[in-house]
mmCIF file of C-alpha atoms in Angstrom:
data_model
loop_
_atom_site.group_PDB
_atom_site.id
_atom_site.type_symbol
_atom_site.label_atom_id
_atom_site.label_comp_id
_atom_site.label_asym_id
_atom_site.label_seq_id
_atom_site.Cartn_x
_atom_site.Cartn_y
_atom_site.Cartn_z
ATOM 1 C CA MET A 517 -109.575 -155.974 49.076
ATOM 2 C CA TYR A 518 -107.162 -158.068 51.112
ATOM 3 C CA ASP A 519 -109.322 -159.094 54.102
ATOM 4 C CA ASP A 520 -111.203 -162.410 54.039
ATOM 5 C CA SER A 521 -113.929 -161.085 56.361
ATOM 6 C CA VAL A 522 -114.568 -158.117 54.076
ATOM 7 C CA LEU A 523 -114.620 -160.418 51.030
ATOM 8 C CA SER A 524 -117.315 -162.596 52.587
ATOM 9 C CA ALA A 525 -119.397 -159.553 53.556
ATOM 10 C CA PHE A 526 -118.939 -158.036 50.106
ATOM 11 C CA LYS A 527 -120.246 -161.166 48.358
ATOM 12 C CA LYS A 528 -123.298 -161.320 50.624
ATOM 13 C CA LEU A 529 -124.081 -157.650 50.083
ATOM 14 C CA VAL A 530 -123.591 -157.654 46.311
ATOM 15 C CA SER A 531 -125.561 -160.872 45.827
ATOM 16 C CA TRP A 532 -128.479 -159.467 47.822
ATOM 17 C CA LEU A 533 -128.431 -156.078 46.050
ATOM 18 C CA VAL A 534 -128.266 -157.597 42.570
ATOM 19 C CA GLU A 535 -130.499 -160.637 42.912
ATOM 20 C CA PHE A 536 -133.116 -159.482 45.427
ATOM 21 C CA LYS A 537 -133.127 -155.703 45.091
ATOM 22 C CA ASN A 538 -132.486 -155.659 41.308
ATOM 23 C CA MET A 539 -129.941 -152.883 41.681
ATOM 24 C CA VAL A 540 -127.044 -151.965 39.390
ATOM 25 C CA VAL A 541 -123.794 -152.258 41.382
ATOM 26 C CA TYR A 542 -120.531 -150.561 40.425
ATOM 27 C CA ILE A 543 -117.114 -151.732 41.615
ATOM 28 C CA GLU A 544 -113.695 -150.253 40.945
ATOM 29 C CA LYS A 545 -112.112 -152.272 38.138
ATOM 30 C CA LYS A 546 -108.762 -152.782 39.862
ATOM 31 C CA TYR A 547 -110.370 -155.018 42.510
ATOM 32 C CA LEU A 548 -111.003 -157.613 39.817
ATOM 33 C CA ASP A 549 -107.257 -157.879 39.108
ATOM 34 C CA LYS A 550 -105.368 -161.017 40.104
ATOM 35 C CA ASN A 551 -103.628 -159.168 42.954
ATOM 36 C CA TYR A 552 -106.878 -159.032 44.923
ATOM 37 C CA LEU A 553 -108.843 -161.774 46.672
ATOM 38 C CA LEU A 554 -111.953 -161.307 44.537
ATOM 39 C CA SER A 555 -110.282 -162.685 41.416
ATOM 40 C CA GLN A 556 -109.267 -165.801 43.348
ATOM 41 C CA ASP A 557 -112.775 -166.521 44.645
ATOM 42 C CA GLU A 558 -114.492 -169.052 42.365
ATOM 43 C CA GLU A 559 -117.973 -168.331 43.710
ATOM 44 C CA PHE A 560 -117.617 -164.624 42.924
ATOM 45 C CA VAL A 561 -116.064 -165.184 39.484
ATOM 46 C CA ASP A 562 -118.711 -167.758 38.454
ATOM 47 C CA HIS A 563 -121.873 -166.063 39.759
ATOM 48 C CA LEU A 564 -121.356 -162.353 40.467
ATOM 49 C CA GLU A 565 -118.535 -160.814 38.432
ATOM 50 C CA THR A 566 -120.476 -160.582 35.170
ATOM 51 C CA LYS A 567 -123.405 -158.897 36.938
ATOM 52 C CA LEU A 568 -121.333 -155.897 38.077
ATOM 53 C CA GLN A 569 -120.454 -152.638 36.348
ATOM 54 C CA THR A 570 -116.866 -151.397 36.639
ATOM 55 C CA PHE A 571 -115.139 -148.015 36.642
ATOM 56 C CA GLU A 572 -111.566 -146.726 36.809
ATOM 57 C CA GLU A 573 -110.352 -143.849 38.975
ATOM 58 C CA GLY A 574 -109.355 -140.811 36.965
ATOM 59 C CA ILE A 575 -110.881 -142.207 33.762
ATOM 60 C CA ASP A 576 -114.605 -142.783 34.277
ATOM 61 C CA ASP A 577 -116.918 -140.001 35.400
ATOM 62 C CA LEU A 578 -119.445 -141.314 37.913
ATOM 63 C CA THR A 579 -121.469 -138.104 38.075
ATOM 64 C CA GLY A 580 -125.168 -138.914 37.751
ATOM 65 C CA LYS A 581 -124.595 -142.678 37.625
ATOM 66 C CA ILE A 582 -124.500 -143.467 41.342
ATOM 67 C CA ASP A 583 -127.451 -142.967 43.714
ATOM 68 C CA MET A 584 -125.845 -144.385 46.859
ATOM 69 C CA ILE A 585 -122.405 -145.415 48.079
ATOM 70 C CA ILE A 586 -121.936 -148.387 50.418
ATOM 71 C CA CYS A 587 -118.547 -148.733 52.119
ATOM 72 C CA LEU A 588 -117.227 -151.883 53.783
ATOM 73 C CA GLY A 589 -114.141 -151.104 55.839
ATOM 74 C CA GLY A 590 -112.772 -148.423 58.110
ATOM 75 C CA ASP A 591 -112.587 -144.645 58.057
ATOM 76 C CA GLY A 592 -109.980 -144.715 55.290
ATOM 77 C CA THR A 593 -112.415 -146.538 53.005
ATOM 78 C CA LEU A 594 -114.908 -143.699 53.297
ATOM 79 C CA LEU A 595 -112.176 -141.118 52.613
ATOM 80 C CA TYR A 596 -111.122 -143.101 49.549
ATOM 81 C CA ALA A 597 -114.682 -143.400 48.240
ATOM 82 C CA SER A 598 -115.428 -139.688 48.622
ATOM 83 C CA ASN A 599 -112.407 -138.900 46.464
ATOM 84 C CA PHE A 600 -114.175 -140.318 43.379
ATOM 85 C CA PHE A 601 -116.704 -137.469 43.454
ATOM 86 C CA GLN A 602 -115.321 -134.008 42.866
ATOM 87 C CA THR A 603 -118.772 -132.366 42.665
ATOM 88 C CA ASN A 604 -122.029 -133.762 44.066
ATOM 89 C CA VAL A 605 -121.545 -136.813 46.279
ATOM 90 C CA PRO A 606 -124.274 -139.476 46.658
ATOM 91 C CA PRO A 607 -125.299 -140.425 50.225
ATOM 92 C CA VAL A 608 -122.707 -142.699 51.854
ATOM 93 C CA MET A 609 -123.646 -145.661 54.039
ATOM 94 C CA ALA A 610 -120.548 -146.929 55.825
ATOM 95 C CA PHE A 611 -120.315 -150.346 57.521
ATOM 96 C CA ASN A 612 -117.622 -150.719 60.150
ATOM 97 C CA MET A 613 -115.243 -153.510 59.178
ATOM 98 C CA GLY A 614 -111.992 -151.685 59.933
ATOM 99 C CA SER A 615 -109.927 -150.912 63.007
ATOM 100 C CA LEU A 616 -111.462 -147.745 64.435
ATOM 101 C CA GLY A 617 -114.723 -146.980 62.669
ATOM 102 C CA PHE A 618 -115.383 -143.433 63.828
ATOM 103 C CA LEU A 619 -116.910 -142.533 60.443
ATOM 104 C CA THR A 620 -118.500 -145.950 59.860
ATOM 105 C CA PRO A 621 -121.425 -146.250 62.309
ATOM 106 C CA PHE A 622 -123.211 -149.309 60.879
ATOM 107 C CA PRO A 623 -122.494 -152.887 62.039
ATOM 108 C CA PHE A 624 -122.755 -155.433 59.231
ATOM 109 C CA ASP A 625 -124.669 -158.124 61.143
ATOM 110 C CA ASN A 626 -128.144 -157.033 60.003
ATOM 111 C CA PHE A 627 -127.179 -155.255 56.775
ATOM 112 C CA LYS A 628 -130.363 -156.240 54.909
ATOM 113 C CA GLU A 629 -132.631 -154.557 57.425
ATOM 114 C CA GLN A 630 -130.444 -151.461 57.663
ATOM 115 C CA VAL A 631 -130.004 -150.980 53.899
ATOM 116 C CA THR A 632 -133.754 -151.493 53.388
ATOM 117 C CA ASN A 633 -134.536 -148.815 55.990
ATOM 118 C CA VAL A 634 -132.231 -146.385 54.202
ATOM 119 C CA LEU A 635 -133.675 -147.178 50.772
ATOM 120 C CA GLU A 636 -137.161 -146.530 52.181
ATOM 121 C CA GLY A 637 -136.048 -143.119 53.427
ATOM 122 C CA HIS A 638 -135.829 -143.863 57.143
ATOM 123 C CA ALA A 639 -132.448 -142.250 57.819
ATOM 124 C CA ASP A 640 -130.848 -138.970 58.857
ATOM 125 C CA LEU A 641 -127.884 -137.378 57.084
ATOM 126 C CA THR A 642 -124.817 -135.571 58.324
ATOM 127 C CA LEU A 643 -123.379 -133.188 55.732
ATOM 128 C CA ARG A 644 -119.618 -133.379 56.153
ATOM 129 C CA TYR A 645 -117.774 -130.318 54.896
ATOM 130 C CA ARG A 646 -114.823 -130.761 52.574
ATOM 131 C CA LEU A 647 -111.926 -128.438 51.800
ATOM 132 C CA LYS A 648 -111.133 -127.186 48.320
ATOM 133 C CA CYS A 649 -107.349 -127.004 47.949
ATOM 134 C CA VAL A 650 -105.393 -125.533 45.044
ATOM 135 C CA VAL A 651 -101.600 -125.709 44.743
ATOM 136 C CA CYS A 652 -100.523 -122.579 42.864
ATOM 137 C CA LYS A 653 -97.071 -122.690 41.308
ATOM 138 C CA TYR A 654 -95.132 -119.448 41.084
ATOM 139 C CA GLY A 655 -96.212 -117.474 38.008
ATOM 140 C CA SER A 656 -99.255 -119.656 37.276
ATOM 141 C CA GLU A 657 -102.659 -118.154 36.473
ATOM 142 C CA SER A 658 -104.204 -119.581 39.665
ATOM 143 C CA HIS A 659 -101.487 -117.780 41.663
ATOM 144 C CA LYS A 660 -102.769 -114.439 40.338
ATOM 145 C CA VAL A 661 -106.497 -114.960 40.972
ATOM 146 C CA SER A 662 -107.820 -112.674 43.722
ATOM 147 C CA HIS A 663 -109.729 -115.365 45.663
ATOM 148 C CA ILE A 664 -109.821 -119.157 45.523
ATOM 149 C CA LYS A 665 -113.607 -119.121 45.013
ATOM 150 C CA HIS A 666 -112.906 -117.770 41.509
ATOM 151 C CA ILE A 667 -110.763 -120.823 40.635
ATOM 152 C CA ASN A 668 -112.783 -123.553 38.944
ATOM 153 C CA HIS A 669 -111.940 -126.925 40.500
ATOM 154 C CA SER A 670 -111.969 -128.722 37.156
ATOM 155 C CA ASP A 671 -109.705 -126.099 35.510
ATOM 156 C CA SER A 672 -106.757 -126.668 37.845
ATOM 157 C CA LYS A 673 -104.546 -129.732 37.489
ATOM 158 C CA GLN A 674 -103.451 -129.404 41.124
ATOM 159 C CA SER A 675 -106.827 -129.015 42.781
ATOM 160 C CA TYR A 676 -108.005 -131.421 45.476
ATOM 161 C CA LEU A 677 -111.036 -131.977 47.687
ATOM 162 C CA VAL A 678 -110.309 -133.366 51.147
ATOM 163 C CA LEU A 679 -112.655 -134.701 53.809
ATOM 164 C CA ASN A 680 -110.243 -134.866 56.763
ATOM 165 C CA GLU A 681 -107.263 -132.547 56.483
ATOM 166 C CA VAL A 682 -104.429 -130.973 54.577
ATOM 167 C CA VAL A 683 -101.040 -131.438 56.239
ATOM 168 C CA VAL A 684 -98.075 -129.129 55.732
ATOM 169 C CA ASP A 685 -94.895 -130.648 57.177
ATOM 170 C CA ARG A 686 -91.113 -130.483 57.042
ATOM 171 C CA ALA A 687 -90.747 -134.097 55.840
ATOM 172 C CA GLN A 688 -87.131 -135.274 56.239
ATOM 173 C CA SER A 689 -85.648 -131.809 56.604
ATOM 174 C CA PRO A 690 -83.653 -131.271 59.819
ATOM 175 C CA TYR A 691 -84.892 -127.656 59.923
ATOM 176 C CA LEU A 692 -88.129 -126.263 61.291
ATOM 177 C CA SER A 693 -90.813 -125.665 58.718
ATOM 178 C CA ASN A 694 -91.314 -121.928 58.302
ATOM 179 C CA VAL A 695 -94.469 -120.907 56.460
ATOM 180 C CA ASP A 696 -96.550 -117.734 56.373
ATOM 181 C CA LEU A 697 -100.235 -118.168 57.168
ATOM 182 C CA PHE A 698 -102.736 -115.824 55.518
ATOM 183 C CA VAL A 699 -106.482 -115.652 56.294
ATOM 184 C CA GLU A 700 -108.587 -113.647 53.834
ATOM 185 C CA GLY A 701 -105.411 -112.100 52.435
ATOM 186 C CA ARG A 702 -104.063 -110.984 55.820
ATOM 187 C CA LEU A 703 -100.798 -112.349 57.187
ATOM 188 C CA VAL A 704 -101.875 -113.611 60.612
ATOM 189 C CA THR A 705 -98.729 -115.458 61.710
ATOM 190 C CA SER A 706 -95.671 -117.443 60.661
ATOM 191 C CA VAL A 707 -95.743 -121.123 61.517
ATOM 192 C CA GLN A 708 -92.421 -122.414 62.816
ATOM 193 C CA GLY A 709 -92.379 -126.017 63.944
ATOM 194 C CA ASP A 710 -92.969 -129.470 62.490
ATOM 195 C CA GLY A 711 -95.882 -128.240 60.405
ATOM 196 C CA LEU A 712 -99.531 -127.231 60.242
ATOM 197 C CA ILE A 713 -102.822 -129.125 59.942
ATOM 198 C CA ILE A 714 -105.737 -127.469 58.159
ATOM 199 C CA SER A 715 -108.719 -129.605 59.086
ATOM 200 C CA THR A 716 -112.430 -129.947 58.476
ATOM 201 C CA PRO A 717 -114.734 -130.560 61.462
ATOM 202 C CA THR A 718 -114.817 -134.225 60.394
ATOM 203 C CA GLY A 719 -111.009 -134.313 60.470
ATOM 204 C CA SER A 720 -110.894 -132.684 63.907
ATOM 205 C CA THR A 721 -111.156 -136.155 65.496
ATOM 206 C CA ALA A 722 -108.313 -137.522 63.331
ATOM 207 C CA TYR A 723 -104.731 -136.190 63.074
ATOM 208 C CA ALA A 724 -105.754 -132.783 64.451
ATOM 209 C CA VAL A 725 -106.989 -134.071 67.815
ATOM 210 C CA SER A 726 -103.719 -135.932 68.394
ATOM 211 C CA ALA A 727 -101.919 -132.612 67.789
ATOM 212 C CA GLY A 728 -104.046 -130.855 70.408
ATOM 213 C CA ALA A 729 -107.011 -129.463 68.463
ATOM 214 C CA SER A 730 -110.563 -129.344 69.771
ATOM 215 C CA MET A 731 -113.058 -131.937 68.578
ATOM 216 C CA VAL A 732 -115.705 -130.211 66.448
ATOM 217 C CA HIS A 733 -119.043 -131.703 65.415
ATOM 218 C CA PRO A 734 -119.075 -132.288 61.619
ATOM 219 C CA SER A 735 -122.150 -130.072 61.141
ATOM 220 C CA VAL A 736 -120.366 -126.979 62.499
ATOM 221 C CA PRO A 737 -119.293 -124.696 59.602
ATOM 222 C CA ALA A 738 -115.648 -124.170 60.462
ATOM 223 C CA ILE A 739 -112.006 -124.764 59.532
ATOM 224 C CA ILE A 740 -109.469 -125.826 62.171
ATOM 225 C CA LEU A 741 -105.887 -124.532 62.068
ATOM 226 C CA CYS A 742 -103.665 -126.712 64.242
ATOM 227 C CA PRO A 743 -99.867 -126.425 64.485
ATOM 228 C CA ILE A 744 -97.761 -129.585 64.735
ATOM 229 C CA CYS A 745 -95.188 -129.295 67.544
ATOM 230 C CA PRO A 746 -94.881 -125.481 67.250
ATOM 231 C CA HIS A 747 -91.675 -123.784 68.439
ATOM 232 C CA SER A 748 -93.788 -121.535 70.658
ATOM 233 C CA LEU A 749 -95.773 -122.560 73.733
ATOM 234 C CA SER A 750 -98.380 -119.861 73.041
ATOM 235 C CA PHE A 751 -99.270 -121.125 69.548
ATOM 236 C CA ARG A 752 -102.555 -122.910 70.175
ATOM 237 C CA PRO A 753 -105.020 -124.335 67.622
ATOM 238 C CA VAL A 754 -107.711 -121.928 66.395
ATOM 239 C CA ILE A 755 -111.045 -122.290 64.602
ATOM 240 C CA VAL A 756 -112.041 -119.920 61.800
ATOM 241 C CA PRO A 757 -115.363 -119.598 59.941
ATOM 242 C CA ALA A 758 -116.091 -121.834 56.979
ATOM 243 C CA GLY A 759 -115.713 -120.098 53.638
ATOM 244 C CA VAL A 760 -112.674 -117.938 54.411
ATOM 245 C CA GLU A 761 -109.619 -118.327 52.192
ATOM 246 C CA ILE A 762 -106.491 -119.683 53.845
ATOM 247 C CA LYS A 763 -103.188 -119.295 52.049
ATOM 248 C CA ILE A 764 -99.932 -121.019 52.935
ATOM 249 C CA MET A 765 -96.589 -119.776 51.573
ATOM 250 C CA VAL A 766 -93.040 -120.812 52.386
ATOM 251 C CA ALA A 767 -91.492 -117.869 54.256
ATOM 252 C CA LYS A 768 -88.816 -115.851 52.437
ATOM 253 C CA ASN A 769 -86.254 -116.626 55.146
ATOM 254 C CA ALA A 770 -87.154 -120.343 55.392
ATOM 255 C CA ARG A 771 -84.237 -122.767 55.375
ATOM 256 C CA SER A 772 -86.098 -125.427 53.401
ATOM 257 C CA SER A 773 -89.259 -126.200 51.468
ATOM 258 C CA VAL A 774 -92.290 -127.969 52.965
ATOM 259 C CA TRP A 775 -94.353 -130.964 51.867
ATOM 260 C CA LEU A 776 -98.111 -131.295 51.432
ATOM 261 C CA SER A 777 -100.525 -134.205 51.689
ATOM 262 C CA PHE A 778 -104.280 -134.252 51.111
ATOM 263 C CA ASP A 779 -106.137 -136.844 53.198
ATOM 264 C CA GLY A 780 -102.837 -138.735 53.209
ATOM 265 C CA ARG A 781 -102.574 -138.771 49.403
ATOM 266 C CA ASN A 782 -101.040 -136.764 46.535
ATOM 267 C CA ARG A 783 -97.916 -135.919 48.513
ATOM 268 C CA GLN A 784 -95.899 -133.107 46.911
ATOM 269 C CA GLU A 785 -93.361 -130.390 47.648
ATOM 270 C CA LEU A 786 -94.197 -126.695 48.098
ATOM 271 C CA MET A 787 -91.279 -124.486 47.089
ATOM 272 C CA GLN A 788 -90.568 -120.833 47.804
ATOM 273 C CA GLY A 789 -92.790 -118.685 45.596
ATOM 274 C CA ASP A 790 -95.517 -121.354 45.425
ATOM 275 C CA CYS A 791 -98.621 -121.189 47.571
ATOM 276 C CA LEU A 792 -101.413 -123.448 48.799
ATOM 277 C CA ARG A 793 -104.893 -121.923 48.790
ATOM 278 C CA ILE A 794 -107.717 -123.485 50.814
ATOM 279 C CA THR A 795 -111.388 -122.812 51.488
ATOM 280 C CA THR A 796 -114.569 -124.723 52.260
ATOM 281 C CA ALA A 797 -115.714 -126.728 49.243
ATOM 282 C CA GLN A 798 -119.111 -126.265 47.665
ATOM 283 C CA TYR A 799 -119.873 -129.996 47.743
ATOM 284 C CA PRO A 800 -120.081 -131.779 51.143
ATOM 285 C CA VAL A 801 -120.245 -135.530 51.731
ATOM 286 C CA PRO A 802 -123.728 -136.640 52.886
ATOM 287 C CA SER A 803 -123.062 -139.353 55.437
ATOM 288 C CA ILE A 804 -125.989 -141.587 56.426
ATOM 289 C CA CYS A 805 -126.503 -141.800 60.198
ATOM 290 C CA ALA A 806 -127.099 -145.047 62.050
ATOM 291 C CA ARG A 807 -129.269 -143.121 64.543
ATOM 292 C CA ASP A 808 -128.931 -139.352 64.184
ATOM 293 C CA GLN A 809 -126.248 -136.647 63.983
ATOM 294 C CA ILE A 810 -125.824 -136.225 67.729
ATOM 295 C CA ASP A 811 -126.058 -139.861 68.865
ATOM 296 C CA ASP A 812 -123.653 -141.099 66.187
ATOM 297 C CA TRP A 813 -121.015 -138.486 66.995
ATOM 298 C CA PHE A 814 -121.034 -138.913 70.767
ATOM 299 C CA ALA A 815 -121.176 -142.710 70.383
ATOM 300 C CA GLY A 816 -118.038 -142.429 68.245
ATOM 301 C CA LEU A 817 -116.297 -140.257 70.839
ATOM 302 C CA ALA A 818 -117.100 -142.720 73.606
ATOM 303 C CA GLY A 819 -116.654 -146.005 71.718
ATOM 304 C CA CYS A 820 -113.671 -145.176 69.487
ATOM 305 C CA LEU A 821 -111.786 -142.462 71.367
ATOM 306 C CA HIS A 822 -112.904 -143.409 74.925
ATOM 307 C CA TRP A 823 -113.742 -139.752 75.506
ATOM 308 C CA ASN A 824 -113.882 -138.889 79.223
ATOM 309 C CA VAL A 825 -113.762 -142.537 80.296
ATOM 310 C CA ARG A 826 -112.803 -142.754 83.976
ATOM 311 C CA GLN A 827 -113.903 -144.368 87.221
ATOM 312 C CA GLN A 828 -116.808 -142.599 88.891
ATOM 313 C CA GLN A 829 -115.981 -140.677 92.027
ATOM 314 C CA LYS A 830 -117.070 -142.563 95.145
ATOM 315 C CA PRO A 831 -119.742 -140.933 97.306
ATOM 316 C CA LEU A 832 -118.921 -139.797 100.861
ATOM 317 C CA THR A 833 -120.863 -142.201 103.064
ATOM 318 C CA SER A 834 -119.482 -141.087 106.453
ATOM 319 C CA ILE A 835 -120.298 -137.361 106.130
ATOM 320 C CA PRO A 836 -123.896 -136.108 106.560
ATOM 321 C CA SER A 837 -125.612 -134.951 103.415
ATOM 322 C CA SER A 838 -125.678 -131.190 102.818
ATOM 323 C CA THR A 839 -128.062 -130.888 99.889
ATOM 324 C CA SER A 840 -130.543 -128.055 99.500
ATOM 325 C CA LEU A 841 -133.363 -130.431 100.511
ATOM 326 C CA ASP A 842 -131.638 -131.032 103.869
ATOM 327 C CA SER A 843 -131.390 -127.265 104.390
ATOM 328 C CA VAL A 844 -135.116 -126.880 103.802
ATOM 329 C CA GLU A 845 -135.888 -129.600 106.363
ATOM 330 C CA LEU A 846 -133.599 -127.951 108.981
ATOM 331 C CA SER A 847 -135.222 -124.545 108.516
ATOM 332 C CA ASN A 848 -138.626 -126.039 109.267
#
């Protein structure tokens, strides 16, 4: 928490939730460290810090303890928050205090009214699909399993859930990435280029759209496969059904390894003989809508991405109208 405006909003929100709504509020413990603004704020330290519960990522299990998540920030804040929950995710209410705010539809100005409406049940949800990703090292047990759905997420040390996308790229290698792409066990193509994006519908408006993918509504059950600068003009992005298994392997004749990242985190190298297995996760992220699923999404396209923004075509004022109504009048 490095932003003064977010700090002020955070104090207002927490004070209201604790003192007026009598709610138990959890905060990640690291934000109370001296490196963050909270620890330097006397008002927070004197009146609020002792009223909060803390947790640590990777140590404390929040399952069953949290009924609702409130995010203050940008899209990355929501991605970060969802990462704490590897099974069921509580409903997420995201206030836009970041740069873009495509996934954060709520303004903070009237937060009391909006949070109260949600707590009273007056809100729609968008279930955002996540991807279950397992990195299988050569010779490992997970490498031998017939289908990724048979791999327990908690049993694998290199298993990740992502809300936006998995990126396979060539990193600093001067050579093209060269990976084999399997769908449901079938080799469908070899990807030669800068890399490949495997995206959720939610992630289709992030990295994938800048690489040429279609924008897909988050409620559509699908997985987007989008090449990054492919060495073939005919290699276009495709959409496959949710639930299929996608497997990525470094090609036998590849000149180098590739690198992986999961929602921009946990970056690691994929060597020859290893594979990355991906499918739709069992546990989506329930995102609270400011209005409803359709209005929020199209408002985001227009407001954040300026989708189809252009000057309206001018009417032809000097040429007689030729509408169907004019034709009816002439025939009479």
